[in-house]
């Protein structure tokens, strides 16, 4: 039984076997192990945490301001949902168990008791589930935003009857539930293999493919195809087509109606702001699609079998791009939405006034 477990571990570990610190030779390496880990640690310890910190703060401001503006507008509901998803993704992606596993111990948990390793593994699995769920939700919400804008433009008189706040919330909850359900299986496909230290060597624990994975290889493969096509391939294509249609419609409308009412201008500005959010998403989606279209040079997960060093680096670069996407919407709102900008300025003035005013009183 132990020999079988060791054989499975040797075939499924990411970069090293459990009993040998030598790098894997399963794939041709375009960059060295040292360079790949140097780049990954810069990204995981420096770049993505910094971006994510500003992203979480910006999205908290977005939640507060958009909620203050009211959730009677369906577009605000979608943007609030997007901000919440981005916050949860940024926090989960930068979770301590994940960073310890991926960047500190070279995809192992070393010098730990079995209980400590199991606790870290459970937390790692939980945060990975939240990471993927909210990350994909945030990357699919722009499609709902595009659909909402298409309905505004093509059905202006019937829009409020077609798209209601209740239906918008149901769409968001349904999308989140779908994303969660598709990623639940990831927690079942891996397990922790623990080897206690002996003869002066340190203990090691590493993730490997579980018995569930081997018993359901076909099902897992179908689920992976479903996830990739419904979250990585199809939404960006539909969103880009919708953005093109919306842009053409706005251009035609501006040509026909040079003089617009304030309400029409406001609606156009809102549409342009939402289009900007979708455009940022499309750039991210293009980067995110690299592992799908060029699998030999990319990876969606570092727990897959024998990814190359370049695949490890591209994995982190893709994650960095997603973190940038999740952190950039606040800037888009500030630049393109006058009401949002004014509310933010008033909010800052109010906080500064309370802080300094309180200091003077004391």
C-alpha positions as a Markdown table, in Angstrom:
| # | Residue | x | y | z |
|---|---|---|---|---|
| 1 | Unk | 0.0 | 0.0 | 0.0 |
| 2 | Unk | 2.8 | 2.4 | 0.9 |
| 3 | Unk | 4.7 | 1.5 | -2.3 |
| 4 | Unk | 1.5 | 2.3 | -4.3 |
| 5 | Unk | 1.2 | 5.7 | -2.6 |
| 6 | Unk | 4.8 | 6.5 | -3.3 |
| 7 | Unk | 4.4 | 5.5 | -7.0 |
| 8 | Unk | 1.4 | 7.7 | -7.3 |
| 9 | Unk | 3.1 | 10.6 | -5.6 |
| 10 | Unk | 6.2 | 10.3 | -7.9 |
| 11 | Unk | 3.9 | 10.4 | -10.9 |
| 12 | Unk | 1.8 | 13.4 | -9.8 |
| 13 | Unk | 4.0 | 15.8 | -7.9 |
| 14 | Unk | 4.5 | 19.1 | -9.5 |
| 15 | Unk | 8.2 | 19.8 | -9.7 |
| 16 | Unk | 10.0 | 17.4 | -7.3 |
| 17 | Unk | 9.6 | 13.9 | -6.1 |
| 18 | Unk | 9.0 | 13.6 | -2.4 |
| 19 | Unk | 12.4 | 11.8 | -1.7 |
| 20 | Unk | 14.6 | 13.7 | -4.1 |
| 21 | Unk | 15.4 | 17.4 | -4.2 |
| 22 | Unk | 16.6 | 17.3 | -7.8 |
| 23 | Unk | 14.4 | 19.1 | -10.3 |
| 24 | Unk | 12.1 | 17.1 | -12.5 |
| 25 | Unk | 13.2 | 16.1 | -16.0 |
| 26 | Unk | 9.9 | 15.2 | -17.4 |
| 27 | Unk | 9.7 | 18.3 | -19.6 |
| 28 | Unk | 12.2 | 20.4 | -21.5 |
| 29 | Unk | 12.9 | 23.5 | -19.5 |
| 30 | Unk | 13.2 | 26.8 | -21.3 |
| 31 | Unk | 14.2 | 28.7 | -18.1 |
| 32 | Unk | 16.1 | 27.4 | -15.1 |
| 33 | Unk | 14.6 | 26.3 | -11.8 |
| 34 | Unk | 16.4 | 29.1 | -10.0 |
| 35 | Unk | 15.1 | 31.8 | -12.4 |
| 36 | Unk | 11.5 | 30.5 | -12.3 |
| 37 | Unk | 11.4 | 30.5 | -8.5 |
| 38 | Unk | 13.1 | 33.9 | -8.3 |
| 39 | Unk | 10.4 | 35.4 | -10.6 |
| 40 | Unk | 7.6 | 33.6 | -8.8 |
| 41 | Unk | 8.6 | 34.8 | -5.4 |
| 42 | Unk | 9.0 | 38.4 | -6.6 |
| 43 | Unk | 5.4 | 38.1 | -7.9 |
| 44 | Unk | 3.9 | 36.3 | -4.9 |
| 45 | Unk | 5.7 | 38.2 | -2.2 |
| 46 | Unk | 5.9 | 41.7 | -3.8 |
| 47 | Unk | 3.8 | 42.4 | -6.8 |
| 48 | Unk | 0.5 | 40.7 | -6.3 |
| 49 | Unk | 0.2 | 41.5 | -2.6 |
| 50 | Unk | 0.8 | 45.1 | -3.3 |
| 51 | Unk | -1.7 | 45.2 | -6.2 |
| 52 | Unk | -4.2 | 43.3 | -4.1 |
| 53 | Unk | -3.9 | 45.6 | -1.1 |
| 54 | Unk | -4.8 | 48.6 | -3.2 |
| 55 | Unk | -7.5 | 46.6 | -4.9 |
| 56 | Unk | -9.2 | 45.5 | -1.7 |
| 57 | Unk | -9.1 | 49.2 | -0.4 |
| 58 | Unk | -10.5 | 50.5 | -3.8 |
| 59 | Unk | -13.2 | 47.9 | -4.0 |
| 60 | Unk | -14.3 | 48.6 | -0.4 |
| 61 | Unk | -14.7 | 52.3 | -1.4 |
| 62 | Unk | -16.6 | 51.1 | -4.5 |
| 63 | Unk | -19.0 | 49.0 | -2.4 |
| 64 | Unk | -19.6 | 52.0 | 0.0 |
| 65 | Unk | -20.2 | 54.6 | -2.8 |
| 66 | Unk | -22.2 | 52.4 | -5.1 |
| 67 | Unk | -24.4 | 51.3 | -2.1 |
| 68 | Unk | -24.8 | 54.9 | -1.1 |
| 69 | Unk | -26.0 | 55.8 | -4.6 |
| 70 | Unk | -28.6 | 53.1 | -4.3 |
| 71 | Unk | -29.2 | 49.6 | -5.5 |
| 72 | Unk | -32.4 | 50.4 | -7.4 |
| 73 | Unk | -30.3 | 50.6 | -10.5 |
| 74 | Unk | -29.5 | 47.2 | -12.0 |
| 75 | Unk | -26.1 | 48.5 | -13.2 |
| 76 | Unk | -25.2 | 49.4 | -9.6 |
| 77 | Unk | -26.2 | 45.9 | -8.4 |
| 78 | Unk | -23.8 | 44.3 | -11.0 |
| 79 | Unk | -21.0 | 46.7 | -10.0 |
| 80 | Unk | -21.5 | 46.0 | -6.3 |
| 81 | Unk | -21.4 | 42.2 | -7.0 |
| 82 | Unk | -18.3 | 42.7 | -9.1 |
| 83 | Unk | -16.6 | 44.7 | -6.3 |
| 84 | Unk | -17.5 | 42.0 | -3.7 |
| 85 | Unk | -16.3 | 39.2 | -5.9 |
| 86 | Unk | -13.0 | 41.0 | -6.5 |
| 87 | Unk | -12.5 | 41.6 | -2.8 |
| 88 | Unk | -13.0 | 37.9 | -2.0 |
| 89 | Unk | -10.8 | 36.8 | -4.8 |
| 90 | Unk | -7.9 | 39.1 | -3.8 |
| 91 | Unk | -8.1 | 38.0 | -0.2 |
| 92 | Unk | -8.3 | 34.3 | -1.1 |
| 93 | Unk | -5.5 | 34.4 | -3.7 |
| 94 | Unk | -3.1 | 36.0 | -1.2 |
| 95 | Unk | -4.0 | 33.6 | 1.7 |
| 96 | Unk | -1.2 | 32.5 | 3.9 |
| 97 | Unk | -1.5 | 28.7 | 3.4 |
| 98 | Unk | -1.4 | 29.2 | -0.4 |
| 99 | Unk | 1.7 | 31.4 | -0.3 |
| 100 | Unk | 3.4 | 29.1 | 2.2 |
| 101 | Unk | 2.8 | 26.1 | -0.1 |
| 102 | Unk | 3.6 | 27.8 | -3.5 |
| 103 | Unk | 6.4 | 30.2 | -2.7 |
| 104 | Unk | 8.0 | 29.3 | 0.7 |
| 105 | Unk | 8.4 | 25.6 | 0.7 |
| 106 | Unk | 8.6 | 24.9 | -3.1 |
| 107 | Unk | 5.2 | 23.1 | -3.2 |
| 108 | Unk | 5.8 | 21.2 | 0.0 |
| 109 | Unk | 5.0 | 21.7 | 3.7 |
| 110 | Unk | 8.2 | 21.0 | 5.5 |
| 111 | Unk | 9.2 | 20.5 | 9.1 |
| 112 | Unk | 5.6 | 20.4 | 10.3 |
| 113 | Unk | 3.7 | 17.9 | 12.4 |
| 114 | Unk | 1.1 | 15.9 | 10.5 |
| 115 | Unk | -1.7 | 17.8 | 12.3 |
| 116 | Unk | -0.2 | 21.1 | 11.3 |
| 117 | Unk | 0.2 | 20.0 | 7.7 |
| 118 | Unk | -3.4 | 18.7 | 7.6 |
| 119 | Unk | -4.7 | 22.0 | 9.0 |
| 120 | Unk | -2.8 | 24.0 | 6.3 |
| 121 | Unk | -4.0 | 21.6 | 3.6 |
| 122 | Unk | -7.7 | 22.2 | 4.7 |
| 123 | Unk | -7.2 | 25.9 | 4.7 |
| 124 | Unk | -5.3 | 25.7 | 1.4 |
| 125 | Unk | -8.2 | 23.8 | -0.2 |
| 126 | Unk | -10.8 | 26.2 | 1.2 |
| 127 | Unk | -9.0 | 29.4 | 0.0 |
| 128 | Unk | -8.3 | 27.8 | -3.4 |
| 129 | Unk | -12.0 | 27.0 | -3.7 |
| 130 | Unk | -12.9 | 30.7 | -2.9 |
| 131 | Unk | -10.1 | 31.9 | -5.1 |
| 132 | Unk | -11.4 | 30.1 | -8.2 |
| 133 | Unk | -15.1 | 30.7 | -7.4 |
| 134 | Unk | -15.0 | 34.4 | -6.9 |
| 135 | Unk | -12.2 | 34.9 | -9.4 |
| 136 | Unk | -14.3 | 33.3 | -12.1 |
| 137 | Unk | -17.5 | 35.0 | -10.9 |
| 138 | Unk | -15.7 | 38.4 | -11.2 |
| 139 | Unk | -14.5 | 37.4 | -14.7 |
| 140 | Unk | -18.0 | 36.4 | -15.9 |
| 141 | Unk | -19.9 | 39.4 | -14.5 |
| 142 | Unk | -18.8 | 41.7 | -17.3 |
| 143 | Unk | -20.9 | 39.5 | -19.6 |
| 144 | Unk | -23.9 | 40.2 | -17.5 |
| 145 | Unk | -23.0 | 43.9 | -17.6 |
| 146 | Unk | -22.8 | 43.8 | -21.4 |
| 147 | Unk | -26.2 | 42.1 | -21.6 |
| 148 | Unk | -27.7 | 44.7 | -19.4 |
| 149 | Unk | -26.3 | 47.5 | -21.5 |
| 150 | Unk | -27.6 | 45.8 | -24.7 |
| 151 | Unk | -31.1 | 45.7 | -23.3 |
| 152 | Unk | -30.8 | 49.4 | -22.2 |
| 153 | Unk | -29.9 | 50.4 | -25.8 |
| 154 | Unk | -32.2 | 48.2 | -27.8 |
| 155 | Unk | -35.2 | 48.1 | -25.5 |
| 156 | Unk | -35.1 | 51.5 | -23.8 |
| 157 | Unk | -38.9 | 51.7 | -23.2 |
| 158 | Unk | -39.3 | 48.1 | -22.0 |
| 159 | Unk | -36.0 | 47.9 | -20.2 |
| 160 | Unk | -37.4 | 48.4 | -16.6 |
| 161 | Unk | -39.9 | 45.7 | -17.2 |
| 162 | Unk | -37.4 | 43.2 | -18.6 |
| 163 | Unk | -34.5 | 43.9 | -16.2 |
| 164 | Unk | -35.5 | 44.4 | -12.6 |
| 165 | Unk | -33.4 | 44.5 | -9.4 |
| 166 | Unk | -34.8 | 41.2 | -8.2 |
| 167 | Unk | -34.0 | 39.5 | -11.5 |
| 168 | Unk | -30.5 | 41.0 | -11.5 |
| 169 | Unk | -29.8 | 39.7 | -8.0 |
| 170 | Unk | -31.1 | 36.3 | -9.1 |
| 171 | Unk | -28.8 | 36.3 | -12.1 |
| 172 | Unk | -25.8 | 37.2 | -9.9 |
| 173 | Unk | -26.6 | 34.6 | -7.2 |
| 174 | Unk | -27.2 | 32.0 | -9.9 |
| 175 | Unk | -23.9 | 32.8 | -11.6 |
| 176 | Unk | -22.1 | 32.5 | -8.2 |
| 177 | Unk | -23.8 | 29.2 | -7.4 |
| 178 | Unk | -22.8 | 27.8 | -10.7 |
| 179 | Unk | -19.1 | 28.8 | -10.3 |
| 180 | Unk | -19.0 | 27.4 | -6.8 |
| 181 | Unk | -20.6 | 24.1 | -7.9 |
| 182 | Unk | -18.1 | 23.6 | -10.8 |
| 183 | Unk | -15.1 | 24.2 | -8.5 |
| 184 | Unk | -16.2 | 22.1 | -5.6 |
| 185 | Unk | -14.7 | 19.0 | -7.3 |
| 186 | Unk | -11.2 | 20.6 | -7.0 |
| 187 | Unk | -11.2 | 19.9 | -3.2 |
| 188 | Unk | -11.9 | 16.3 | -4.0 |
| 189 | Unk | -9.2 | 15.8 | -6.6 |
| 190 | Unk | -6.2 | 16.4 | -4.3 |
| 191 | Unk | -5.1 | 14.9 | -1.0 |
| 192 | Unk | -2.1 | 15.4 | 1.3 |
| 193 | Unk | 0.7 | 12.8 | 1.4 |
| 194 | Unk | 2.7 | 13.2 | 4.6 |
| 195 | Unk | 6.1 | 11.6 | 5.3 |
| 196 | Unk | 7.5 | 12.1 | 8.8 |
| 197 | Unk | 11.2 | 13.0 | 9.2 |
| 198 | Unk | 13.7 | 10.2 | 9.9 |
| 199 | Unk | 17.5 | 9.9 | 10.2 |
| 200 | Unk | 17.9 | 13.7 | 10.6 |
| 201 | Unk | 15.7 | 14.6 | 7.6 |
| 202 | Unk | 12.8 | 17.0 | 7.9 |
| 203 | Unk | 9.2 | 15.9 | 7.5 |
| 204 | Unk | 7.5 | 16.6 | 4.1 |
| 205 | Unk | 3.9 | 16.9 | 3.0 |
| 206 | Unk | 2.8 | 17.5 | -0.5 |
| 207 | Unk | -0.4 | 17.6 | -2.5 |
| 208 | Unk | -1.1 | 14.7 | -4.8 |
| 209 | Unk | -3.9 | 13.4 | -6.9 |
| 210 | Unk | -6.5 | 11.7 | -4.8 |
| 211 | Unk | -8.2 | 8.3 | -5.2 |
| 212 | Unk | -11.3 | 10.2 | -6.2 |
| 213 | Unk | -9.4 | 11.7 | -9.1 |
| 214 | Unk | -8.2 | 8.4 | -10.4 |
| 215 | Unk | -11.6 | 6.8 | -10.0 |
| 216 | Unk | -13.3 | 9.6 | -11.9 |
| 217 | Unk | -10.7 | 10.7 | -14.5 |
| 218 | Unk | -13.3 | 11.1 | -17.3 |
| 219 | Unk | -15.7 | 13.1 | -15.1 |
| 220 | Unk | -12.9 | 15.4 | -14.0 |
| 221 | Unk | -11.8 | 15.9 | -17.6 |
| 222 | Unk | -15.4 | 16.8 | -18.6 |
| 223 | Unk | -15.7 | 19.2 | -15.7 |
| 224 | Unk | -12.4 | 20.9 | -16.7 |
| 225 | Unk | -13.6 | 21.3 | -20.3 |
| 226 | Unk | -16.9 | 22.8 | -18.9 |
| 227 | Unk | -15.1 | 25.2 | -16.7 |
| 228 | Unk | -12.7 | 26.4 | -19.4 |
| 229 | Unk | -15.3 | 26.9 | -22.1 |
| 230 | Unk | -18.0 | 28.4 | -19.9 |
| 231 | Unk | -15.6 | 30.8 | -18.0 |
| 232 | Unk | -12.5 | 31.4 | -20.2 |
| 233 | Unk | -13.5 | 30.9 | -23.8 |
| 234 | Unk | -17.2 | 31.8 | -24.3 |
| 235 | Unk | -17.7 | 34.9 | -22.0 |
| 236 | Unk | -14.9 | 37.0 | -23.5 |
| 237 | Unk | -16.1 | 36.2 | -27.0 |
| 238 | Unk | -19.7 | 37.2 | -26.3 |
| 239 | Unk | -18.6 | 40.2 | -24.2 |
| 240 | Unk | -16.3 | 41.5 | -27.0 |
| 241 | Unk | -19.1 | 41.1 | -29.6 |
| 242 | Unk | -21.5 | 42.9 | -27.3 |
| 243 | Unk | -19.1 | 45.7 | -26.7 |
| 244 | Unk | -18.6 | 46.1 | -30.5 |
| 245 | Unk | -22.4 | 46.3 | -31.0 |
| 246 | Unk | -22.9 | 48.8 | -28.2 |
| 247 | Unk | -20.0 | 51.0 | -29.5 |
| 248 | Unk | -21.5 | 51.0 | -33.0 |
| 249 | Unk | -25.0 | 51.8 | -31.6 |
| 250 | Unk | -23.6 | 54.7 | -29.5 |
| 251 | Unk | -21.8 | 56.1 | -32.5 |
| 252 | Unk | -24.8 | 55.9 | -34.7 |
| 253 | Unk | -27.0 | 57.5 | -32.0 |
| 254 | Unk | -24.5 | 60.4 | -31.5 |
| 255 | Unk | -24.4 | 61.1 | -35.3 |
| 256 | Unk | -28.2 | 61.2 | -35.5 |
| 257 | Unk | -28.7 | 63.2 | -32.3 |
| 258 | Unk | -26.0 | 65.9 | -31.9 |
| 259 | Unk | -28.0 | 67.6 | -29.2 |
| 260 | Unk | -28.9 | 65.3 | -26.4 |
| 261 | Unk | -30.8 | 65.8 | -23.2 |
| 262 | Unk | -29.0 | 65.6 | -19.9 |
| 263 | Unk | -30.6 | 62.2 | -19.2 |
| 264 | Unk | -29.4 | 60.8 | -22.5 |
| 265 | Unk | -25.9 | 62.1 | -21.9 |
| 266 | Unk | -25.9 | 60.6 | -18.5 |
| 267 | Unk | -27.0 | 57.3 | -19.9 |
| 268 | Unk | -24.3 | 57.4 | -22.5 |
| 269 | Unk | -21.7 | 58.2 | -20.0 |
| 270 | Unk | -22.8 | 55.3 | -17.8 |
| 271 | Unk | -22.6 | 53.0 | -20.8 |
| 272 | Unk | -19.1 | 54.2 | -21.7 |
| 273 | Unk | -18.0 | 53.6 | -18.1 |
| 274 | Unk | -19.3 | 50.1 | -18.2 |
| 275 | Unk | -17.7 | 49.5 | -21.6 |
| 276 | Unk | -14.4 | 50.5 | -20.1 |
| 277 | Unk | -14.8 | 48.0 | -17.3 |
| 278 | Unk | -15.5 | 45.3 | -19.9 |
| 279 | Unk | -12.5 | 46.4 | -22.0 |
| 280 | Unk | -10.2 | 46.0 | -19.0 |
| 281 | Unk | -11.7 | 42.6 | -18.5 |
| 282 | Unk | -11.2 | 41.6 | -22.2 |
| 283 | Unk | -7.5 | 42.4 | -21.9 |
| 284 | Unk | -7.3 | 40.2 | -18.8 |
| 285 | Unk | -9.3 | 37.5 | -20.6 |
| 286 | Unk | -6.8 | 37.5 | -23.5 |
| 287 | Unk | -3.9 | 36.9 | -21.1 |
| 288 | Unk | -6.0 | 34.3 | -19.2 |
| 289 | Unk | -6.6 | 32.4 | -22.4 |
| 290 | Unk | -2.9 | 31.8 | -23.1 |
| 291 | Unk | -2.7 | 28.4 | -21.2 |
| 292 | Unk | -5.8 | 27.2 | -23.1 |
| 293 | Unk | -4.5 | 28.1 | -26.6 |
| 294 | Unk | -0.8 | 27.4 | -25.9 |
| 295 | Unk | -0.9 | 24.6 | -23.2 |
| 296 | Unk | 2.7 | 23.7 | -23.7 |
| 297 | Unk | 3.7 | 27.1 | -22.4 |
| 298 | Unk | 1.1 | 27.8 | -19.8 |
| 299 | Unk | -0.8 | 26.3 | -16.8 |
| 300 | Unk | -4.0 | 27.1 | -15.0 |
| 301 | Unk | -2.9 | 25.3 | -11.9 |
| 302 | Unk | 0.4 | 24.4 | -10.2 |
| 303 | Unk | -1.1 | 21.2 | -8.9 |
| 304 | Unk | -1.3 | 19.6 | -12.4 |
| 305 | Unk | 1.2 | 17.0 | -13.5 |
| 306 | Unk | 4.8 | 18.2 | -14.3 |
| 307 | Unk | 4.2 | 21.8 | -15.6 |
| 308 | Unk | 7.3 | 23.4 | -17.1 |
| 309 | Unk | 9.2 | 26.1 | -15.4 |
| 310 | Unk | 7.8 | 28.5 | -18.0 |
| 311 | Unk | 4.4 | 27.2 | -17.1 |
| 312 | Unk | 4.9 | 28.0 | -13.5 |
| 313 | Unk | 6.0 | 31.6 | -14.3 |
| 314 | Unk | 3.1 | 32.1 | -16.7 |
| 315 | Unk | 0.7 | 30.8 | -14.1 |
| 316 | Unk | 1.8 | 33.6 | -11.7 |
| 317 | Unk | 1.8 | 36.2 | -14.5 |
| 318 | Unk | -1.8 | 35.2 | -15.4 |
| 319 | Unk | -2.7 | 35.5 | -11.7 |
| 320 | Unk | -1.0 | 38.9 | -11.6 |
| 321 | Unk | -3.1 | 40.0 | -14.6 |
| 322 | Unk | -6.3 | 38.9 | -12.9 |
| 323 | Unk | -5.3 | 40.8 | -9.7 |
| 324 | Unk | -4.7 | 43.9 | -11.8 |
| 325 | Unk | -8.2 | 43.4 | -13.4 |
| 326 | Unk | -9.8 | 43.0 | -9.9 |
| 327 | Unk | -8.0 | 46.1 | -8.6 |
| 328 | Unk | -8.6 | 48.5 | -11.5 |
| 329 | Unk | -12.3 | 49.0 | -11.6 |
| 330 | Unk | -12.2 | 51.7 | -8.8 |
| 331 | Unk | -9.8 | 53.7 | -11.0 |
| 332 | Unk | -12.2 | 53.4 | -13.9 |
| 333 | Unk | -15.1 | 54.7 | -11.8 |
| 334 | Unk | -13.1 | 57.6 | -10.5 |
| 335 | Unk | -11.9 | 58.7 | -14.0 |
| 336 | Unk | -15.1 | 58.2 | -16.0 |
| 337 | Unk | -18.0 | 58.6 | -13.5 |
| 338 | Unk | -18.4 | 62.2 | -12.2 |
| 339 | Unk | -21.0 | 61.3 | -9.6 |
| 340 | Unk | -18.8 | 58.5 | -8.3 |
| 341 | Unk | -15.8 | 60.9 | -8.2 |
| 342 | Unk | -17.7 | 63.6 | -6.4 |
| 343 | Unk | -19.0 | 61.2 | -3.8 |
| 344 | Unk | -15.5 | 59.9 | -3.2 |
| 345 | Unk | -14.1 | 63.4 | -2.8 |
| 346 | Unk | -16.9 | 64.3 | -0.4 |
| 347 | Unk | -16.3 | 61.1 | 1.5 |
| 348 | Unk | -12.6 | 61.9 | 1.9 |
| 349 | Unk | -13.3 | 65.4 | 3.0 |
| 350 | Unk | -15.8 | 64.2 | 5.5 |
| 351 | Unk | -13.3 | 61.7 | 7.0 |
| 352 | Unk | -10.5 | 64.2 | 7.0 |
| 353 | Unk | -12.8 | 66.8 | 8.7 |
| 354 | Unk | -13.9 | 64.4 | 11.4 |
| 355 | Unk | -10.3 | 63.2 | 12.0 |
| 356 | Unk | -8.7 | 66.7 | 12.2 |
| 357 | Unk | -11.7 | 68.2 | 13.8 |
| 358 | Unk | -11.7 | 65.6 | 16.5 |
| 359 | Unk | -8.0 | 66.3 | 17.1 |
| 360 | Unk | -8.6 | 70.0 | 17.5 |
| 361 | Unk | -11.4 | 69.4 | 20.0 |
| 362 | Unk | -9.2 | 67.2 | 22.1 |
